[in-house]
Amino acid sequence: MAEIVQQRIEDRIPELEQLERVGLFTKKEVKSIIKRATALEYKLHRLIVNKEDFIAYVQYEINILELIKKRRIHWRAMKFLEGESVERFTSRYTLLQTGHL
C-alpha cells in the first residue's frame, strides 16, 4: 500500500516543481500540497474506503486547479507590466490582499 501511495506522490512532484519554478506556488505551498495529497492517498488505500474519502480528494484537486487558474490570470497580468509599474502593481496588490489598502 505504501509503495503505491509513494509512487503516486512521486509522479506529481515534477508538475508541482514546475508550478513552483514559474512562481505559481511557493516551496512551502508545494510541501503542504504533497503532505495533504499523501494523507488523502492513504485514505483511499485503506481496507475500507468511504465514498466521502473519494469526494474529499476530488474536491481537494478541484480546489488546487481553481487556485492555479486564479494565479495564472494574475501571473499573466504581471507578465505584461514592465519595470516600475510591476513594482507599483505588486505593492498595491499585496496591500490589497493583506487588507492594508
PDB file of N, CA and C in Angstrom:
ATOM      1  N   MET A   1       0.819  -1.191   0.000  1.00  0.00           N
ATOM      2  CA  MET A   1       0.000   0.000   0.000  1.00  0.00           C
ATOM      3  C   MET A   1       0.864   1.255   0.000  1.00  0.00           C
ATOM      4  N   ALA A   2       1.864   1.295   0.855  1.00  0.00           N
ATOM      5  CA  ALA A   2       2.717   2.487   0.958  1.00  0.00           C
ATOM      6  C   ALA A   2       3.475   2.745  -0.339  1.00  0.00           C
ATOM      7  N   GLU A   3       3.848   1.663  -1.030  1.00  0.00           N
ATOM      8  CA  GLU A   3       4.580   1.831  -2.281  1.00  0.00           C
ATOM      9  C   GLU A   3       3.714   2.502  -3.345  1.00  0.00           C
ATOM     10  N   ILE A   4       2.450   2.130  -3.386  1.00  0.00           N
ATOM     11  CA  ILE A   4       1.534   2.713  -4.365  1.00  0.00           C
ATOM     12  C   ILE A   4       1.340   4.199  -4.086  1.00  0.00           C
ATOM     13  N   VAL A   5       1.121   4.523  -2.820  1.00  0.00           N
ATOM     14  CA  VAL A   5       0.934   5.924  -2.428  1.00  0.00           C
ATOM     15  C   VAL A   5       2.189   6.719  -2.754  1.00  0.00           C
ATOM     16  N   GLN A   6       3.340   6.172  -2.400  1.00  0.00           N
ATOM     17  CA  GLN A   6       4.606   6.859  -2.656  1.00  0.00           C
ATOM     18  C   GLN A   6       4.814   7.106  -4.148  1.00  0.00           C
ATOM     19  N   GLN A   7       4.489   6.119  -4.966  1.00  0.00           N
ATOM     20  CA  GLN A   7       4.646   6.261  -6.416  1.00  0.00           C
ATOM     21  C   GLN A   7       3.725   7.345  -6.968  1.00  0.00           C
ATOM     22  N   ARG A   8       2.494   7.371  -6.504  1.00  0.00           N
ATOM     23  CA  ARG A   8       1.549   8.394  -6.984  1.00  0.00           C
ATOM     24  C   ARG A   8       2.007   9.795  -6.596  1.00  0.00           C
ATOM     25  N   ILE A   9       2.531   9.930  -5.397  1.00  0.00           N
ATOM     26  CA  ILE A   9       3.022  11.236  -4.947  1.00  0.00           C
ATOM     27  C   ILE A   9       4.254  11.632  -5.758  1.00  0.00           C
ATOM     28  N   GLU A  10       5.169  10.691  -5.970  1.00  0.00           N
ATOM     29  CA  GLU A  10       6.375  10.976  -6.756  1.00  0.00           C
ATOM     30  C   GLU A  10       6.028  11.364  -8.195  1.00  0.00           C
ATOM     31  N   ASP A  11       4.957  10.798  -8.726  1.00  0.00           N
ATOM     32  CA  ASP A  11       4.523  11.147 -10.082  1.00  0.00           C
ATOM     33  C   ASP A  11       4.051  12.600 -10.170  1.00  0.00           C
ATOM     34  N   ARG A  12       3.591  13.146  -9.061  1.00  0.00           N
ATOM     35  CA  ARG A  12       3.093  14.529  -9.045  1.00  0.00           C
ATOM     36  C   ARG A  12       4.197  15.558  -8.826  1.00  0.00           C
ATOM     37  N   ILE A  13       5.318  15.145  -8.286  1.00  0.00           N
ATOM     38  CA  ILE A  13       6.369  16.090  -7.904  1.00  0.00           C
ATOM     39  C   ILE A  13       6.875  16.936  -9.077  1.00  0.00           C
ATOM     40  N   PRO A  14       7.161  16.378 -10.257  1.00  0.00           N
ATOM     41  CA  PRO A  14       7.636  17.239 -11.360  1.00  0.00           C
ATOM     42  C   PRO A  14       6.651  18.360 -11.710  1.00  0.00           C
ATOM     43  N   GLU A  15       5.374  18.046 -11.715  1.00  0.00           N
ATOM     44  CA  GLU A  15       4.354  19.060 -12.007  1.00  0.00           C
ATOM     45  C   GLU A  15       4.370  20.160 -10.944  1.00  0.00           C
ATOM     46  N   LEU A  16       4.441  19.766  -9.685  1.00  0.00           N
ATOM     47  CA  LEU A  16       4.454  20.751  -8.603  1.00  0.00           C
ATOM     48  C   LEU A  16       5.734  21.586  -8.625  1.00  0.00           C
ATOM     49  N   GLU A  17       6.857  20.958  -8.945  1.00  0.00           N
ATOM     50  CA  GLU A  17       8.114  21.707  -9.048  1.00  0.00           C
ATOM     51  C   GLU A  17       8.046  22.728 -10.178  1.00  0.00           C
ATOM     52  N   GLN A  18       7.409  22.360 -11.271  1.00  0.00           N
ATOM     53  CA  GLN A  18       7.245  23.294 -12.386  1.00  0.00           C
ATOM     54  C   GLN A  18       6.382  24.481 -11.962  1.00  0.00           C
ATOM     55  N   LEU A  19       5.315  24.220 -11.241  1.00  0.00           N
ATOM     56  CA  LEU A  19       4.454  25.303 -10.754  1.00  0.00           C
ATOM     57  C   LEU A  19       5.207  26.214  -9.792  1.00  0.00           C
ATOM     58  N   GLU A  20       6.123  25.629  -9.037  1.00  0.00           N
ATOM     59  CA  GLU A  20       6.959  26.434  -8.136  1.00  0.00           C
ATOM     60  C   GLU A  20       7.948  27.279  -8.944  1.00  0.00           C
ATOM     61  N   ARG A  21       8.569  26.678  -9.960  1.00  0.00           N
ATOM     62  CA  ARG A  21       9.554  27.401 -10.779  1.00  0.00           C
ATOM     63  C   ARG A  21       8.950  28.619 -11.467  1.00  0.00           C
ATOM     64  N   VAL A  22       7.722  28.492 -11.935  1.00  0.00           N
ATOM     65  CA  VAL A  22       7.106  29.622 -12.626  1.00  0.00           C
ATOM     66  C   VAL A  22       6.472  30.618 -11.663  1.00  0.00           C
ATOM     67  N   GLY A  23       6.508  30.306 -10.382  1.00  0.00           N
ATOM     68  CA  GLY A  23       6.044  31.257  -9.380  1.00  0.00           C
ATOM     69  C   GLY A  23       4.581  31.157  -9.005  1.00  0.00           C
ATOM     70  N   LEU A  24       3.911  30.089  -9.410  1.00  0.00           N
ATOM     71  CA  LEU A  24       2.507  29.944  -9.040  1.00  0.00           C
ATOM     72  C   LEU A  24       2.336  29.394  -7.625  1.00  0.00           C
ATOM     73  N   PHE A  25       3.337  28.675  -7.127  1.00  0.00           N
ATOM     74  CA  PHE A  25       3.327  28.171  -5.758  1.00  0.00           C
ATOM     75  C   PHE A  25       4.680  28.423  -5.116  1.00  0.00           C
ATOM     76  N   THR A  26       4.672  28.582  -3.805  1.00  0.00           N
ATOM     77  CA  THR A  26       5.919  28.692  -3.057  1.00  0.00           C
ATOM     78  C   THR A  26       6.369  27.293  -2.656  1.00  0.00           C
ATOM     79  N   LYS A  27       7.602  27.201  -2.205  1.00  0.00           N
ATOM     80  CA  LYS A  27       8.129  25.910  -1.738  1.00  0.00           C
ATOM     81  C   LYS A  27       7.275  25.381  -0.581  1.00  0.00           C
ATOM     82  N   LYS A  28       6.874  26.288   0.306  1.00  0.00           N
ATOM     83  CA  LYS A  28       6.043  25.907   1.451  1.00  0.00           C
ATOM     84  C   LYS A  28       4.686  25.368   0.985  1.00  0.00           C
ATOM     85  N   GLU A  29       4.100  26.005  -0.012  1.00  0.00           N
ATOM     86  CA  GLU A  29       2.813  25.547  -0.539  1.00  0.00           C
ATOM     87  C   GLU A  29       2.942  24.184  -1.205  1.00  0.00           C
ATOM     88  N   VAL A  30       4.024  23.964  -1.921  1.00  0.00           N
ATOM     89  CA  VAL A  30       4.243  22.663  -2.566  1.00  0.00           C
ATOM     90  C   VAL A  30       4.353  21.568  -1.514  1.00  0.00           C
ATOM     91  N   LYS A  31       5.098  21.833  -0.454  1.00  0.00           N
ATOM     92  CA  LYS A  31       5.218  20.847   0.626  1.00  0.00           C
ATOM     93  C   LYS A  31       3.861  20.560   1.250  1.00  0.00           C
ATOM     94  N   SER A  32       3.065  21.601   1.429  1.00  0.00           N
ATOM     95  CA  SER A  32       1.733  21.439   2.000  1.00  0.00           C
ATOM     96  C   SER A  32       0.833  20.607   1.087  1.00  0.00           C
ATOM     97  N   ILE A  33       0.912  20.860  -0.205  1.00  0.00           N
ATOM     98  CA  ILE A  33       0.118  20.096  -1.172  1.00  0.00           C
ATOM     99  C   ILE A  33       0.526  18.627  -1.136  1.00  0.00           C
ATOM    100  N   ILE A  34       1.816  18.366  -1.107  1.00  0.00           N
ATOM    101  CA  ILE A  34       2.307  16.983  -1.065  1.00  0.00           C
ATOM    102  C   ILE A  34       1.842  16.290   0.211  1.00  0.00           C
ATOM    103  N   LYS A  35       1.932  16.987   1.319  1.00  0.00           N
ATOM    104  CA  LYS A  35       1.523  16.408   2.605  1.00  0.00           C
ATOM    105  C   LYS A  35       0.033  16.066   2.595  1.00  0.00           C
ATOM    106  N   ARG A  36      -0.787  16.992   2.116  1.00  0.00           N
ATOM    107  CA  ARG A  36      -2.239  16.771   2.082  1.00  0.00           C
ATOM    108  C   ARG A  36      -2.590  15.664   1.087  1.00  0.00           C
ATOM    109  N   ALA A  37      -1.959  15.663  -0.072  1.00  0.00           N
ATOM    110  CA  ALA A  37      -2.231  14.629  -1.074  1.00  0.00           C
ATOM    111  C   ALA A  37      -1.830  13.253  -0.557  1.00  0.00           C
ATOM    112  N   THR A  38      -0.727  13.189   0.176  1.00  0.00           N
ATOM    113  CA  THR A  38      -0.289  11.915   0.752  1.00  0.00           C
ATOM    114  C   THR A  38      -1.327  11.387   1.731  1.00  0.00           C
ATOM    115  N   ALA A  39      -1.819  12.256   2.595  1.00  0.00           N
ATOM    116  CA  ALA A  39      -2.837  11.848   3.568  1.00  0.00           C
ATOM    117  C   ALA A  39      -4.102  11.361   2.859  1.00  0.00           C
ATOM    118  N   LEU A  40      -4.510  12.073   1.825  1.00  0.00           N
ATOM    119  CA  LEU A  40      -5.707  11.670   1.084  1.00  0.00           C
ATOM    120  C   LEU A  40      -5.486  10.361   0.332  1.00  0.00           C
ATOM    121  N   GLU A  41      -4.301  10.173  -0.229  1.00  0.00           N
ATOM    122  CA  GLU A  41      -3.987   8.911  -0.920  1.00  0.00           C
ATOM    123  C   GLU A  41      -4.043   7.730   0.051  1.00  0.00           C
ATOM    124  N   TYR A  42      -3.487   7.903   1.239  1.00  0.00           N
ATOM    125  CA  TYR A  42      -3.535   6.822   2.227  1.00  0.00           C
ATOM    126  C   TYR A  42      -4.975   6.475   2.590  1.00  0.00           C
ATOM    127  N   LYS A  43      -5.838   7.475   2.676  1.00  0.00           N
ATOM    128  CA  LYS A  43      -7.244   7.196   2.975  1.00  0.00           C
ATOM    129  C   LYS A  43      -7.880   6.359   1.870  1.00  0.00           C
ATOM    130  N   LEU A  44      -7.465   6.593   0.633  1.00  0.00           N
ATOM    131  CA  LEU A  44      -8.034   5.842  -0.487  1.00  0.00           C
ATOM    132  C   LEU A  44      -7.498   4.417  -0.581  1.00  0.00           C
ATOM    133  N   HIS A  45      -6.434   4.121   0.135  1.00  0.00           N
ATOM    134  CA  HIS A  45      -5.835   2.790   0.060  1.00  0.00           C
ATOM    135  C   HIS A  45      -6.018   1.985   1.343  1.00  0.00           C
ATOM    136  N   ARG A  46      -6.974   2.392   2.156  1.00  0.00           N
ATOM    137  CA  ARG A  46      -7.297   1.601   3.346  1.00  0.00           C
ATOM    138  C   ARG A  46      -8.116   0.387   2.924  1.00  0.00           C
ATOM    139  N   LEU A  47      -8.289  -0.535   3.854  1.00  0.00           N
ATOM    140  CA  LEU A  47      -9.098  -1.712   3.542  1.00  0.00           C
ATOM    141  C   LEU A  47     -10.556  -1.339   3.297  1.00  0.00           C
ATOM    142  N   ILE A  48     -11.059  -0.423   4.117  1.00  0.00           N
ATOM    143  CA  ILE A  48     -12.435   0.044   3.947  1.00  0.00           C
ATOM    144  C   ILE A  48     -12.374   1.507   3.532  1.00  0.00           C
ATOM    145  N   VAL A  49     -12.833   1.770   2.325  1.00  0.00           N
ATOM    146  CA  VAL A  49     -12.774   3.128   1.782  1.00  0.00           C
ATOM    147  C   VAL A  49     -14.186   3.707   1.754  1.00  0.00           C
ATOM    148  N   ASN A  50     -14.298   4.925   2.248  1.00  0.00           N
ATOM    149  CA  ASN A  50     -15.590   5.612   2.237  1.00  0.00           C
ATOM    150  C   ASN A  50     -15.735   6.445   0.974  1.00  0.00           C
ATOM    151  N   LYS A  51     -16.966   6.597   0.550  1.00  0.00           N
ATOM    152  CA  LYS A  51     -17.251   7.459  -0.596  1.00  0.00           C
ATOM    153  C   LYS A  51     -16.791   8.883  -0.299  1.00  0.00           C
ATOM    154  N   GLU A  52     -16.918   9.299   0.952  1.00  0.00           N
ATOM    155  CA  GLU A  52     -16.523  10.646   1.361  1.00  0.00           C
ATOM    156  C   GLU A  52     -15.033  10.890   1.145  1.00  0.00           C
ATOM    157  N   ASP A  53     -14.224   9.831   1.281  1.00  0.00           N
ATOM    158  CA  ASP A  53     -12.783   9.966   1.056  1.00  0.00           C
ATOM    159  C   ASP A  53     -12.492  10.312  -0.408  1.00  0.00           C
ATOM    160  N   PHE A  54     -13.195   9.652  -1.317  1.00  0.00           N
ATOM    161  CA  PHE A  54     -13.030   9.962  -2.739  1.00  0.00           C
ATOM    162  C   PHE A  54     -13.494  11.381  -3.037  1.00  0.00           C
ATOM    163  N   ILE A  55     -14.634  11.734  -2.479  1.00  0.00           N
ATOM    164  CA  ILE A  55     -15.179  13.075  -2.705  1.00  0.00           C
ATOM    165  C   ILE A  55     -14.229  14.134  -2.162  1.00  0.00           C
ATOM    166  N   ALA A  56     -13.670  13.894  -0.975  1.00  0.00           N
ATOM    167  CA  ALA A  56     -12.735  14.855  -0.377  1.00  0.00           C
ATOM    168  C   ALA A  56     -11.501  15.033  -1.257  1.00  0.00           C
ATOM    169  N   TYR A  57     -10.988  13.938  -1.803  1.00  0.00           N
ATOM    170  CA  TYR A  57      -9.799  14.025  -2.651  1.00  0.00           C
ATOM    171  C   TYR A  57     -10.110  14.770  -3.954  1.00  0.00           C
ATOM    172  N   VAL A  58     -11.231  14.446  -4.562  1.00  0.00           N
ATOM    173  CA  VAL A  58     -11.618  15.124  -5.799  1.00  0.00           C
ATOM    174  C   VAL A  58     -11.822  16.613  -5.535  1.00  0.00           C
ATOM    175  N   GLN A  59     -12.479  16.949  -4.426  1.00  0.00           N
ATOM    176  CA  GLN A  59     -12.707  18.352  -4.100  1.00  0.00           C
ATOM    177  C   GLN A  59     -11.382  19.074  -3.862  1.00  0.00           C
ATOM    178  N   TYR A  60     -10.454  18.403  -3.201  1.00  0.00           N
ATOM    179  CA  TYR A  60      -9.136  18.997  -2.968  1.00  0.00           C
ATOM    180  C   TYR A  60      -8.434  19.285  -4.297  1.00  0.00           C
ATOM    181  N   GLU A  61      -8.489  18.337  -5.219  1.00  0.00           N
ATOM    182  CA  GLU A  61      -7.868  18.529  -6.529  1.00  0.00           C
ATOM    183  C   GLU A  61      -8.543  19.668  -7.299  1.00  0.00           C
ATOM    184  N   ILE A  62      -9.854  19.757  -7.206  1.00  0.00           N
ATOM    185  CA  ILE A  62     -10.572  20.859  -7.855  1.00  0.00           C
ATOM    186  C   ILE A  62     -10.123  22.188  -7.276  1.00  0.00           C
ATOM    187  N   ASN A  63      -9.985  22.252  -5.956  1.00  0.00           N
ATOM    188  CA  ASN A  63      -9.539  23.486  -5.306  1.00  0.00           C
ATOM    189  C   ASN A  63      -8.140  23.886  -5.763  1.00  0.00           C
ATOM    190  N   ILE A  64      -7.254  22.908  -5.900  1.00  0.00           N
ATOM    191  CA  ILE A  64      -5.894  23.187  -6.376  1.00  0.00           C
ATOM    192  C   ILE A  64      -5.946  23.740  -7.804  1.00  0.00           C
ATOM    193  N   LEU A  65      -6.745  23.119  -8.660  1.00  0.00           N
ATOM    194  CA  LEU A  65      -6.859  23.576 -10.047  1.00  0.00           C
ATOM    195  C   LEU A  65      -7.450  24.984 -10.129  1.00  0.00           C
ATOM    196  N   GLU A  66      -8.419  25.283  -9.288  1.00  0.00           N
ATOM    197  CA  GLU A  66      -9.001  26.633  -9.261  1.00  0.00           C
ATOM    198  C   GLU A  66      -7.965  27.659  -8.810  1.00  0.00           C
ATOM    199  N   LEU A  67      -7.163  27.295  -7.826  1.00  0.00           N
ATOM    200  CA  LEU A  67      -6.115  28.195  -7.348  1.00  0.00           C
ATOM    201  C   LEU A  67      -5.088  28.453  -8.452  1.00  0.00           C
ATOM    202  N   ILE A  68      -4.711  27.404  -9.169  1.00  0.00           N
ATOM    203  CA  ILE A  68      -3.774  27.563 -10.285  1.00  0.00           C
ATOM    204  C   ILE A  68      -4.376  28.496 -11.332  1.00  0.00           C
ATOM    205  N   LYS A  69      -5.639  28.299 -11.633  1.00  0.00           N
ATOM    206  CA  LYS A  69      -6.312  29.137 -12.629  1.00  0.00           C
ATOM    207  C   LYS A  69      -6.291  30.608 -12.208  1.00  0.00           C
ATOM    208  N   LYS A  70      -6.613  30.891 -10.959  1.00  0.00           N
ATOM    209  CA  LYS A  70      -6.609  32.272 -10.464  1.00  0.00           C
ATOM    210  C   LYS A  70      -5.212  32.872 -10.508  1.00  0.00           C
ATOM    211  N   ARG A  71      -4.233  32.098 -10.093  1.00  0.00           N
ATOM    212  CA  ARG A  71      -2.867  32.611 -10.067  1.00  0.00           C
ATOM    213  C   ARG A  71      -2.305  32.795 -11.467  1.00  0.00           C
ATOM    214  N   ARG A  72      -2.711  31.967 -12.404  1.00  0.00           N
ATOM    215  CA  ARG A  72      -2.249  32.137 -13.787  1.00  0.00           C
ATOM    216  C   ARG A  72      -2.770  33.436 -14.366  1.00  0.00           C
ATOM    217  N   ILE A  73      -4.002  33.787 -14.051  1.00  0.00           N
ATOM    218  CA  ILE A  73      -4.562  35.054 -14.526  1.00  0.00           C
ATOM    219  C   ILE A  73      -3.749  36.208 -13.961  1.00  0.00           C
ATOM    220  N   HIS A  74      -3.441  36.155 -12.670  1.00  0.00           N
ATOM    221  CA  HIS A  74      -2.628  37.194 -12.023  1.00  0.00           C
ATOM    222  C   HIS A  74      -1.234  37.223 -12.646  1.00  0.00           C
ATOM    223  N   TRP A  75      -0.649  36.050 -12.866  1.00  0.00           N
ATOM    224  CA  TRP A  75       0.699  35.953 -13.420  1.00  0.00           C
ATOM    225  C   TRP A  75       0.751  36.548 -14.822  1.00  0.00           C
ATOM    226  N   ARG A  76      -0.256  36.283 -15.628  1.00  0.00           N
ATOM    227  CA  ARG A  76      -0.304  36.845 -16.984  1.00  0.00           C
ATOM    228  C   ARG A  76      -0.399  38.363 -16.941  1.00  0.00           C
ATOM    229  N   ALA A  77      -1.191  38.885 -16.010  1.00  0.00           N
ATOM    230  CA  ALA A  77      -1.299  40.339 -15.872  1.00  0.00           C
ATOM    231  C   ALA A  77       0.056  40.923 -15.506  1.00  0.00           C
ATOM    232  N   MET A  78       0.775  40.254 -14.610  1.00  0.00           N
ATOM    233  CA  MET A  78       2.095  40.719 -14.188  1.00  0.00           C
ATOM    234  C   MET A  78       3.090  40.661 -15.344  1.00  0.00           C
ATOM    235  N   LYS A  79       2.952  39.667 -16.190  1.00  0.00           N
ATOM    236  CA  LYS A  79       3.886  39.473 -17.299  1.00  0.00           C
ATOM    237  C   LYS A  79       3.837  40.640 -18.287  1.00  0.00           C
ATOM    238  N   PHE A  80       2.671  41.242 -18.458  1.00  0.00           N
ATOM    239  CA  PHE A  80       2.527  42.328 -19.416  1.00  0.00           C
ATOM    240  C   PHE A  80       2.991  43.673 -18.874  1.00  0.00           C
ATOM    241  N   LEU A  81       3.093  43.786 -17.580  1.00  0.00           N
ATOM    242  CA  LEU A  81       3.577  45.032 -16.991  1.00  0.00           C
ATOM    243  C   LEU A  81       5.099  45.035 -17.014  1.00  0.00           C
ATOM    244  N   GLU A  82       5.703  46.204 -16.977  1.00  0.00           N
ATOM    245  CA  GLU A  82       7.161  46.265 -17.006  1.00  0.00           C
ATOM    246  C   GLU A  82       7.684  47.234 -15.967  1.00  0.00           C
ATOM    247  N   GLY A  83       8.963  47.028 -15.592  1.00  0.00           N
ATOM    248  CA  GLY A  83       9.708  47.960 -14.752  1.00  0.00           C
ATOM    249  C   GLY A  83       9.003  48.407 -13.492  1.00  0.00           C
ATOM    250  N   GLU A  84       8.956  49.725 -13.298  1.00  0.00           N
ATOM    251  CA  GLU A  84       8.379  50.298 -12.093  1.00  0.00           C
ATOM    252  C   GLU A  84       6.908  49.960 -11.940  1.00  0.00           C
ATOM    253  N   SER A  85       6.202  49.875 -13.048  1.00  0.00           N
ATOM    254  CA  SER A  85       4.777  49.578 -12.955  1.00  0.00           C
ATOM    255  C   SER A  85       4.545  48.214 -12.317  1.00  0.00           C
ATOM    256  N   VAL A  86       5.455  47.259 -12.535  1.00  0.00           N
ATOM    257  CA  VAL A  86       5.347  45.949 -11.895  1.00  0.00           C
ATOM    258  C   VAL A  86       5.485  46.104 -10.393  1.00  0.00           C
ATOM    259  N   GLU A  87       6.497  46.845  -9.966  1.00  0.00           N
ATOM    260  CA  GLU A  87       6.701  47.042  -8.533  1.00  0.00           C
ATOM    261  C   GLU A  87       5.515  47.765  -7.910  1.00  0.00           C
ATOM    262  N   ARG A  88       5.020  48.781  -8.577  1.00  0.00           N
ATOM    263  CA  ARG A  88       3.885  49.543  -8.067  1.00  0.00           C
ATOM    264  C   ARG A  88       2.648  48.646  -7.994  1.00  0.00           C
ATOM    265  N   PHE A  89       2.402  47.880  -9.055  1.00  0.00           N
ATOM    266  CA  PHE A  89       1.258  46.976  -9.081  1.00  0.00           C
ATOM    267  C   PHE A  89       1.387  45.913  -7.994  1.00  0.00           C
ATOM    268  N   THR A  90       2.588  45.350  -7.860  1.00  0.00           N
ATOM    269  CA  THR A  90       2.823  44.314  -6.862  1.00  0.00           C
ATOM    270  C   THR A  90       2.586  44.842  -5.458  1.00  0.00           C
ATOM    271  N   SER A  91       3.112  46.012  -5.158  1.00  0.00           N
ATOM    272  CA  SER A  91       2.941  46.550  -3.807  1.00  0.00           C
ATOM    273  C   SER A  91       1.472  46.847  -3.520  1.00  0.00           C
ATOM    274  N   ARG A  92       0.757  47.386  -4.484  1.00  0.00           N
ATOM    275  CA  ARG A  92      -0.670  47.658  -4.283  1.00  0.00           C
ATOM    276  C   ARG A  92      -1.467  46.369  -4.158  1.00  0.00           C
ATOM    277  N   TYR A  93      -1.121  45.393  -4.980  1.00  0.00           N
ATOM    278  CA  TYR A  93      -1.813  44.109  -4.924  1.00  0.00           C
ATOM    279  C   TYR A  93      -1.582  43.443  -3.568  1.00  0.00           C
ATOM    280  N   THR A  94      -0.350  43.503  -3.080  1.00  0.00           N
ATOM    281  CA  THR A  94      -0.021  42.928  -1.774  1.00  0.00           C
ATOM    282  C   THR A  94      -0.785  43.647  -0.673  1.00  0.00           C
ATOM    283  N   LEU A  95      -0.808  44.957  -0.727  1.00  0.00           N
ATOM    284  CA  LEU A  95      -1.553  45.725   0.271  1.00  0.00           C
ATOM    285  C   LEU A  95      -3.042  45.394   0.223  1.00  0.00           C
ATOM    286  N   LEU A  96      -3.564  45.233  -0.971  1.00  0.00           N
ATOM    287  CA  LEU A  96      -4.969  44.894  -1.123  1.00  0.00           C
ATOM    288  C   LEU A  96      -5.265  43.528  -0.520  1.00  0.00           C
ATOM    289  N   GLN A  97      -4.403  42.554  -0.790  1.00  0.00           N
ATOM    290  CA  GLN A  97      -4.625  41.209  -0.271  1.00  0.00           C
ATOM    291  C   GLN A  97      -4.491  41.142   1.241  1.00  0.00           C
ATOM    292  N   THR A  98      -3.609  41.944   1.807  1.00  0.00           N
ATOM    293  CA  THR A  98      -3.420  41.911   3.257  1.00  0.00           C
ATOM    294  C   THR A  98      -4.417  42.799   3.979  1.00  0.00           C
ATOM    295  N   GLY A  99      -5.204  43.555   3.227  1.00  0.00           N
ATOM    296  CA  GLY A  99      -6.217  44.400   3.837  1.00  0.00           C
ATOM    297  C   GLY A  99      -5.696  45.723   4.340  1.00  0.00           C
ATOM    298  N   HIS A 100      -4.523  46.140   3.890  1.00  0.00           N
ATOM    299  CA  HIS A 100      -3.916  47.383   4.344  1.00  0.00           C
ATOM    300  C   HIS A 100      -4.101  48.527   3.355  1.00  0.00           C
ATOM    301  N   LEU A 101      -4.942  48.341   2.369  1.00  0.00           N
ATOM    302  CA  LEU A 101      -5.143  49.392   1.370  1.00  0.00           C
ATOM    303  C   LEU A 101      -6.459  50.075   1.623  1.00  0.00           C
TER     304      LEU A 101
END
